[in-house]
């Protein structure tokens, strides 16, 4: 909502902005939670209109590009979808560390209940994470409003579209100020989850679609040209030539004869050419070949902007069965790790209060993404077991099996012919002493 004027008013945020906890129920009856300022804007204050909505931009190819039209280009849709779905499908846990550094699922607080159930009454965690990342990939910034109780503890997370939020960043010498307007109401930065892409000031992200609009526009124009070609153009594979002029009856008889070879079932028949008729095939032109190549180039350009391997968006022309697994690992390390780290650090910063900042961490579990074929995974788990790094029950949990109620399954094991360096040095010294005594 954009308000134009010269006045500033104060307003209490009601119903949709807060709630009182009853037990561990984060969806209880709402109540006022914090004082928020309703800000109005003058025209002189609006330095960047693109912050307030999805504005279209016409490219040099003539195509209009915005976050909606860009998704009609399959390469953009695939890149946005594969990153968003991958983040959404990974388990996201709130972990509490004990004095020894061991981690366990945090419980007992209202925010812990959210992570065990759902972030709000109308979304699952999959949908919430998908929306957050999709908004960032399309518009440069993904937002979620943190609803707190009277004790400032988070109790609910509500998704926001980028056009519902206007960030306001001021840098005055050594002082920095950042706050947001959500539906025209001033909101503290602590009350907003903000996932951002590359930006000029490190606070507000640029839209990848805006940055890549020329490449996207080229792809959209090629897509439109292809559709127009098949709608209005002719696609002729060959021609029949005759040294003289055929009568209308001869043309009809020839056309009827040729119709018998239409369709997949009749494509391999033999045609008889009479009275000097010759057939000449028409192969693909150089211009057509270059056009097909340029379409592949447009797909590669979009994948490069989003740092997505081509095989992840269905472009397999340069992939083989030998390098797919390695490319899958590159997708995790080069594409997904930065996004997972962004989200983890943002949740740590905004949802942890007081001492929880030191002992509570939000972490994705990437093991589902890193699973290779069964042979490689079996070898990996065997090495961990032989090193004494994992118990049999821990390995069963990694594989999704129930633990066994057997004390021996909770112990670590080492091979008998292995020993640590200190023990080897002690044994060597003892053998030398025995030899000298003899």
Coordinates of C-alpha atoms in Angstrom, one line a residue:
X1 CA 0.0 0.0 0.0
X2 CA 1.5 3.4 -1.0
X3 CA 0.3 6.5 0.9
X4 CA 1.1 9.9 -0.5
X5 CA 0.8 13.0 1.7
X6 CA 2.6 15.0 4.4
X7 CA 1.3 13.5 7.6
X8 CA 2.6 10.7 9.9
X9 CA 0.3 8.8 12.2
X10 CA 0.8 6.3 15.0
X11 CA -1.1 3.0 15.0
X12 CA -1.4 -0.1 17.1
X13 CA -1.0 -3.3 15.1
X14 CA -3.9 -5.6 15.8
X15 CA -5.3 -9.1 14.8
X16 CA -3.0 -10.1 12.0
X17 CA 0.1 -8.7 13.7
X18 CA 0.2 -10.6 16.9
X19 CA -1.2 -13.2 19.3
X20 CA -1.1 -14.4 22.9
X21 CA 0.2 -17.8 23.7
X22 CA -1.9 -20.3 25.6
X23 CA 0.3 -23.2 26.5
X24 CA 2.4 -23.9 23.3
X25 CA -0.3 -22.9 20.8
X26 CA 1.1 -20.2 18.5
X27 CA -2.3 -19.7 16.8
X28 CA -4.2 -18.4 19.8
X29 CA -6.4 -15.3 19.9
X30 CA -4.5 -12.1 18.7
X31 CA -3.6 -9.1 20.8
X32 CA -1.6 -5.9 20.3
X33 CA 2.1 -6.6 20.4
X34 CA 4.1 -3.5 19.4
X35 CA 3.9 0.1 18.5
X36 CA 4.3 0.6 14.8
X37 CA 4.4 3.8 12.9
X38 CA 2.3 4.4 9.8
X39 CA 4.4 6.3 7.4
X40 CA 3.2 8.4 4.5
X41 CA 5.4 9.4 1.6
X42 CA 5.8 12.5 -0.5
X43 CA 6.7 12.3 -4.1
X44 CA 10.2 13.6 -3.3
X45 CA 10.8 10.7 -1.0
X46 CA 10.2 8.0 -3.7
X47 CA 13.7 7.6 -5.1
X48 CA 13.2 4.1 -6.4
X49 CA 9.7 3.2 -7.6
X50 CA 10.8 -0.3 -8.4
X51 CA 10.9 -1.0 -4.6
X52 CA 7.1 -0.7 -4.5
X53 CA 6.0 -3.0 -7.2
X54 CA 6.7 -5.2 -10.2
X55 CA 7.5 -2.8 -12.9
X56 CA 8.0 -4.0 -16.5
X57 CA 11.0 -3.2 -18.5
X58 CA 11.2 -3.4 -22.3
X59 CA 14.4 -4.9 -23.6
X60 CA 16.3 -4.2 -26.8
X61 CA 14.7 -7.3 -28.4
X62 CA 11.3 -5.7 -27.9
X63 CA 10.1 -8.2 -25.2
X64 CA 8.7 -6.9 -22.0
X65 CA 10.3 -8.5 -19.0
X66 CA 9.1 -8.6 -15.4
X67 CA 8.9 -11.2 -12.7
X68 CA 5.7 -12.6 -14.2
X69 CA 6.6 -12.6 -17.9
X70 CA 10.1 -14.0 -17.2
X71 CA 8.6 -17.2 -15.7
X72 CA 7.0 -18.0 -19.1
X73 CA 10.6 -18.6 -20.3
X74 CA 11.2 -22.2 -19.4
X75 CA 14.9 -21.7 -18.5
X76 CA 13.9 -19.0 -15.9
X77 CA 11.1 -21.1 -14.5
X78 CA 13.3 -24.1 -14.2
X79 CA 16.1 -22.3 -12.5
X80 CA 13.8 -20.6 -10.0
X81 CA 11.9 -23.8 -9.4
X82 CA 14.8 -26.1 -8.9
X83 CA 16.5 -23.9 -6.3
X84 CA 13.3 -23.1 -4.5
X85 CA 12.2 -26.8 -4.4
X86 CA 15.6 -28.0 -3.3
X87 CA 15.7 -25.6 -0.3
X88 CA 12.0 -26.4 0.5
X89 CA 12.6 -30.1 0.5
X90 CA 15.6 -30.1 2.9
X91 CA 14.8 -30.6 6.6
X92 CA 15.2 -27.4 8.5
X93 CA 15.9 -27.8 12.2
X94 CA 16.2 -25.6 15.2
X95 CA 19.1 -27.1 17.2
X96 CA 20.2 -26.5 20.8
X97 CA 23.8 -27.2 21.8
X98 CA 24.9 -28.5 25.3
X99 CA 28.1 -27.7 27.1
X100 CA 30.0 -30.3 25.1
X101 CA 28.9 -28.9 21.7
X102 CA 26.4 -31.8 21.1
X103 CA 23.3 -30.7 19.1
X104 CA 19.7 -31.8 19.7
X105 CA 16.3 -30.6 18.5
X106 CA 15.3 -27.6 20.6
X107 CA 12.0 -27.8 22.4
X108 CA 10.1 -26.0 25.1
X109 CA 9.7 -22.5 23.5
X110 CA 6.8 -21.4 21.3
X111 CA 9.2 -20.9 18.3
X112 CA 10.3 -24.5 18.8
X113 CA 6.7 -25.6 18.5
X114 CA 6.6 -23.9 15.1
X115 CA 9.6 -25.8 13.8
X116 CA 8.0 -29.0 14.9
X117 CA 4.6 -28.2 13.2
X118 CA 4.1 -25.3 10.8
X119 CA 5.2 -21.7 10.5
X120 CA 1.6 -20.3 10.3
X121 CA -2.0 -21.7 10.1
X122 CA -2.1 -21.7 6.3
X123 CA 1.3 -23.0 5.2
X124 CA 3.5 -26.0 5.6
X125 CA 7.2 -25.5 6.0
X126 CA 7.7 -26.7 2.4
X127 CA 5.4 -24.0 1.1
X128 CA 6.9 -21.3 3.4
X129 CA 10.5 -22.0 2.4
X130 CA 9.5 -22.3 -1.3
X131 CA 7.8 -18.9 -1.2
X132 CA 10.7 -17.2 0.6
X133 CA 13.3 -18.3 -1.9
X134 CA 11.1 -17.9 -4.9
X135 CA 10.5 -14.2 -4.0
X136 CA 14.2 -13.6 -3.6
X137 CA 15.1 -15.3 -6.9
X138 CA 12.4 -13.4 -8.8
X139 CA 12.5 -10.0 -7.1
X140 CA 15.8 -9.9 -5.3
X141 CA 14.3 -9.9 -1.8
X142 CA 12.2 -12.5 0.1
X143 CA 10.4 -11.5 3.2
X144 CA 8.5 -13.0 6.2
X145 CA 7.0 -11.1 9.1
X146 CA 7.9 -12.3 12.6
X147 CA 4.9 -12.2 14.9
X148 CA 5.9 -11.9 18.6
X149 CA 4.1 -12.3 21.9
X150 CA 4.0 -9.7 24.7
X151 CA 7.5 -11.0 25.8
X152 CA 9.0 -10.4 22.4
X153 CA 9.3 -14.2 21.7
X154 CA 8.5 -15.3 18.1
X155 CA 5.2 -17.2 17.8
X156 CA 4.4 -17.2 14.1
X157 CA 6.0 -16.5 10.7
X158 CA 3.9 -14.9 8.0
X159 CA 5.0 -14.8 4.3
X160 CA 5.1 -11.5 2.5
X161 CA 5.4 -10.6 -1.2
X162 CA 8.2 -8.3 -2.1
X163 CA 5.7 -5.6 -3.3
X164 CA 4.2 -5.6 0.2
X165 CA 7.5 -4.4 1.8
X166 CA 9.5 -1.2 1.3
X167 CA 13.0 -1.3 2.9
X168 CA 14.4 2.1 4.0
X169 CA 18.1 2.3 4.5
X170 CA 19.9 5.4 5.6
X171 CA 23.6 5.9 6.0
X172 CA 24.6 9.1 7.8
X173 CA 28.3 9.1 8.3
X174 CA 29.1 6.4 10.9
X175 CA 25.5 5.8 11.7
X176 CA 23.3 3.3 9.8
X177 CA 19.5 3.0 10.0
X178 CA 17.4 0.2 8.5
X179 CA 13.7 -0.2 8.9
X180 CA 10.9 -1.5 6.7
X181 CA 7.4 -0.4 5.8
X182 CA 5.0 -3.4 5.6
X183 CA 1.7 -2.3 4.1
X184 CA 2.6 1.3 4.9
X185 CA 3.3 0.5 8.6
X186 CA 6.9 1.0 9.9
X187 CA 8.3 -2.2 11.1
X188 CA 11.6 -2.9 13.0
X189 CA 14.3 -4.8 11.1
X190 CA 14.3 -7.4 14.0
X191 CA 10.7 -8.3 13.0
X192 CA 11.4 -9.2 9.4
X193 CA 13.1 -12.2 7.9
X194 CA 14.9 -10.8 4.8
X195 CA 16.6 -13.1 2.3
X196 CA 18.4 -11.0 -0.3
X197 CA 20.3 -11.5 -3.5
X198 CA 23.3 -9.4 -4.7
X199 CA 22.8 -5.7 -4.0
X200 CA 24.6 -2.4 -4.2
X201 CA 24.6 -1.7 -0.4
X202 CA 24.5 -5.2 1.1
X203 CA 21.1 -4.5 2.6
X204 CA 18.6 -4.6 -0.3
X205 CA 19.0 -7.1 -3.1
X206 CA 18.8 -6.5 -6.8
X207 CA 16.3 -8.6 -8.8
X208 CA 18.1 -11.2 -10.8
X209 CA 15.3 -10.9 -13.5
X210 CA 16.1 -7.1 -13.7
X211 CA 19.8 -7.8 -14.1
X212 CA 19.3 -10.5 -16.7
X213 CA 16.4 -8.8 -18.5
X214 CA 18.3 -8.6 -21.8
X215 CA 19.1 -12.3 -21.8
X216 CA 15.6 -13.2 -20.7
X217 CA 14.1 -10.8 -23.3
X218 CA 16.1 -12.5 -26.1
X219 CA 14.8 -15.9 -25.0
X220 CA 11.2 -14.6 -24.9
X221 CA 11.6 -13.1 -28.3
X222 CA 13.0 -16.3 -29.7
X223 CA 10.1 -18.2 -28.1
X224 CA 7.6 -15.8 -29.6
X225 CA 9.2 -16.1 -33.0
X226 CA 9.1 -19.9 -33.0
X227 CA 5.4 -19.8 -32.2
X228 CA 4.7 -17.3 -34.9
X229 CA 6.7 -19.4 -37.4
X230 CA 4.7 -22.5 -36.8
X231 CA 1.4 -20.5 -36.8
X232 CA 2.0 -18.5 -40.0
X233 CA 5.0 -20.0 -41.8
X234 CA 5.5 -23.1 -43.9
X235 CA 7.6 -26.1 -43.1
X236 CA 8.3 -27.8 -46.4
X237 CA 10.6 -30.9 -46.5
X238 CA 10.8 -31.2 -50.3
X239 CA 9.3 -30.3 -53.6
X240 CA 8.2 -32.0 -56.9
X241 CA 9.5 -30.5 -60.2
X242 CA 8.0 -31.1 -63.6
X243 CA 9.4 -29.8 -66.9
X244 CA 6.0 -28.7 -68.2
X245 CA 2.8 -27.3 -66.7
X246 CA 0.4 -29.8 -65.1
X247 CA -3.3 -29.6 -65.8
X248 CA -5.7 -29.2 -62.9
X249 CA -6.8 -32.8 -63.1
X250 CA -3.2 -34.0 -63.1
X251 CA -2.5 -31.8 -60.0
X252 CA -5.5 -33.3 -58.2
X253 CA -4.4 -36.8 -59.1
X254 CA -0.9 -36.1 -57.9
X255 CA -2.1 -34.6 -54.7
X256 CA -4.3 -37.6 -54.0
X257 CA -1.4 -39.9 -54.7
X258 CA 0.8 -37.9 -52.2
X259 CA -1.8 -37.9 -49.5
X260 CA -1.5 -41.7 -49.3
X261 CA 2.0 -41.2 -47.8
X262 CA 0.9 -38.9 -44.9
X263 CA 1.2 -40.0 -41.3
X264 CA 3.6 -42.1 -39.4
X265 CA 2.2 -45.5 -40.6
X266 CA 2.6 -44.5 -44.3
X267 CA 5.9 -42.7 -44.1
X268 CA 8.0 -45.6 -45.5
X269 CA 6.1 -46.3 -48.7
X270 CA 7.4 -46.0 -52.2
X271 CA 6.1 -43.2 -54.5
X272 CA 6.0 -43.6 -58.3
X273 CA 6.8 -40.4 -60.2
X274 CA 5.4 -40.1 -63.7
X275 CA 6.0 -37.9 -66.7
X276 CA 9.4 -36.6 -65.7
X277 CA 8.5 -35.6 -62.2
X278 CA 11.6 -35.3 -59.9
X279 CA 11.7 -34.9 -56.1
X280 CA 14.2 -32.5 -54.4
X281 CA 14.6 -32.5 -50.6
X282 CA 14.9 -29.2 -48.8
X283 CA 17.4 -29.4 -45.9
X284 CA 17.6 -27.1 -42.9
X285 CA 19.1 -23.7 -43.9
X286 CA 22.2 -22.2 -42.2
X287 CA 19.9 -19.5 -40.7
X288 CA 17.7 -22.1 -39.2
X289 CA 20.7 -23.9 -37.7
X290 CA 22.0 -20.7 -36.2
X291 CA 18.6 -19.9 -34.8
X292 CA 18.5 -23.3 -33.0
X293 CA 22.0 -22.7 -31.6
X294 CA 21.0 -19.3 -30.3
X295 CA 18.1 -20.8 -28.4
X296 CA 20.6 -23.1 -26.6
X297 CA 22.8 -20.1 -25.9
X298 CA 19.8 -18.2 -24.3
X299 CA 19.2 -21.2 -22.0
X300 CA 22.9 -21.3 -21.0
X301 CA 22.9 -17.5 -20.3
X302 CA 20.0 -17.9 -17.8
X303 CA 21.6 -20.9 -16.1
X304 CA 24.8 -18.9 -15.7
X305 CA 22.9 -16.0 -14.0
X306 CA 21.4 -18.4 -11.5
X307 CA 24.5 -20.6 -11.2
X308 CA 22.5 -23.7 -12.0
X309 CA 24.1 -26.7 -13.9
X310 CA 22.5 -27.2 -17.2
X311 CA 21.4 -30.8 -16.5
X312 CA 19.3 -29.5 -13.6
X313 CA 17.1 -27.6 -16.0
X314 CA 16.8 -30.4 -18.6
X315 CA 19.6 -29.3 -20.9
X316 CA 21.6 -32.6 -21.3
X317 CA 23.4 -32.0 -24.6
X318 CA 26.8 -31.6 -22.8
X319 CA 26.2 -34.1 -20.0
X320 CA 27.2 -37.8 -19.9
X321 CA 26.4 -40.6 -17.5
X322 CA 29.9 -40.3 -16.2
X323 CA 29.8 -36.7 -15.0
X324 CA 26.2 -36.3 -13.8
X325 CA 27.0 -37.3 -10.2
X326 CA 29.9 -34.8 -10.1
X327 CA 27.7 -32.1 -11.5
X328 CA 25.1 -32.9 -8.8
X329 CA 27.8 -32.3 -6.2
X330 CA 28.7 -29.0 -7.9
X331 CA 25.1 -28.0 -7.7
X332 CA 25.2 -28.4 -3.9
X333 CA 28.5 -26.7 -3.3
X334 CA 28.2 -23.9 -5.8
X335 CA 24.5 -23.2 -6.0
X336 CA 22.8 -24.5 -2.8
X337 CA 25.3 -23.8 0.0
X338 CA 25.2 -20.0 -0.4
X339 CA 21.4 -20.1 -0.2
X340 CA 21.3 -22.4 2.7
X341 CA 23.9 -20.3 4.6
X342 CA 21.9 -17.1 3.9
X343 CA 18.7 -18.6 5.4
X344 CA 20.5 -20.1 8.4
X345 CA 22.3 -16.9 9.4
X346 CA 19.1 -14.8 8.9
X347 CA 17.0 -17.1 11.1
X348 CA 19.8 -17.2 13.8
X349 CA 19.9 -13.4 13.8
X350 CA 16.2 -12.7 13.9
X351 CA 14.7 -15.6 15.9
X352 CA 17.3 -16.1 18.7
X353 CA 17.0 -13.8 21.8
X354 CA 19.5 -13.4 24.6
X355 CA 21.6 -16.4 25.5
X356 CA 20.0 -18.4 22.7
X357 CA 22.2 -16.5 20.2
X358 CA 25.1 -18.6 21.5
X359 CA 23.6 -22.0 21.9
X360 CA 20.7 -22.2 19.4
X361 CA 21.4 -22.7 15.6
X362 CA 19.1 -23.1 12.6
X363 CA 20.5 -25.7 10.2
X364 CA 19.5 -27.5 7.1
X365 CA 20.2 -31.2 6.8
X366 CA 21.8 -31.7 3.4
X367 CA 22.2 -35.5 3.6
X368 CA 19.2 -36.1 1.5
X369 CA 20.7 -34.0 -1.3
X370 CA 24.2 -35.5 -1.0
X371 CA 23.1 -39.1 -1.2
X372 CA 24.9 -40.9 -4.0
X373 CA 24.3 -44.3 -5.4
X374 CA 24.0 -47.2 -2.9
X375 CA 27.5 -48.5 -3.5
X376 CA 29.2 -45.2 -2.8
X377 CA 27.0 -44.5 0.2
X378 CA 27.7 -48.0 1.6
X379 CA 31.4 -47.4 1.3
X380 CA 31.1 -44.0 3.0
X381 CA 29.2 -45.4 6.0
X382 CA 31.6 -48.4 6.3
X383 CA 34.6 -46.0 6.6
X384 CA 32.8 -44.0 9.3
X385 CA 32.0 -47.2 11.2
X386 CA 35.6 -48.6 11.0
X387 CA 37.0 -45.3 12.2
X388 CA 34.7 -45.4 15.3
X389 CA 33.0 -42.2 14.2
X390 CA 29.5 -43.8 14.0
X391 CA 27.6 -46.4 16.0
X392 CA 25.5 -49.0 14.2
X393 CA 22.3 -47.3 15.4
X394 CA 23.6 -43.9 14.2
X395 CA 24.1 -45.4 10.7
X396 CA 20.6 -46.9 10.9
X397 CA 19.2 -43.4 11.6
X398 CA 21.1 -41.9 8.7
X399 CA 19.5 -44.5 6.4
X400 CA 16.0 -43.7 7.9
X401 CA 15.7 -47.0 9.8
X402 CA 14.5 -47.4 13.4
X403 CA 17.2 -47.9 16.0
X404 CA 17.7 -51.3 17.6
X405 CA 17.1 -51.8 21.3
X406 CA 20.5 -53.5 21.9
X407 CA 23.3 -51.8 24.0
X408 CA 25.9 -53.1 21.6
X409 CA 24.3 -51.1 18.7
X410 CA 25.1 -47.9 20.6
X411 CA 28.8 -48.5 20.9
X412 CA 31.6 -47.4 18.6
X413 CA 34.1 -50.0 17.3
X414 CA 37.7 -50.0 16.0
X415 CA 39.7 -52.7 14.3
X416 CA 42.1 -54.6 16.5
X417 CA 45.2 -53.9 14.4
X418 CA 44.7 -50.1 14.7
X419 CA 46.2 -48.0 17.5
X420 CA 46.8 -44.3 18.2
X421 CA 50.3 -42.8 17.9
X422 CA 50.9 -42.3 21.6
X423 CA 50.2 -46.0 22.3
X424 CA 52.6 -47.0 19.5
X425 CA 55.3 -44.8 21.0
X426 CA 54.8 -46.2 24.5
X427 CA 54.9 -49.8 23.2
X428 CA 58.1 -49.0 21.3
X429 CA 59.7 -47.6 24.4
X430 CA 58.6 -50.6 26.5
X431 CA 60.1 -53.0 24.0
X432 CA 63.4 -51.1 24.0
X433 CA 63.6 -51.2 27.9
X434 CA 62.9 -54.9 27.9
X435 CA 65.6 -55.5 25.3
X436 CA 68.1 -53.4 27.3
X437 CA 67.2 -55.2 30.6
X438 CA 67.9 -58.6 28.9

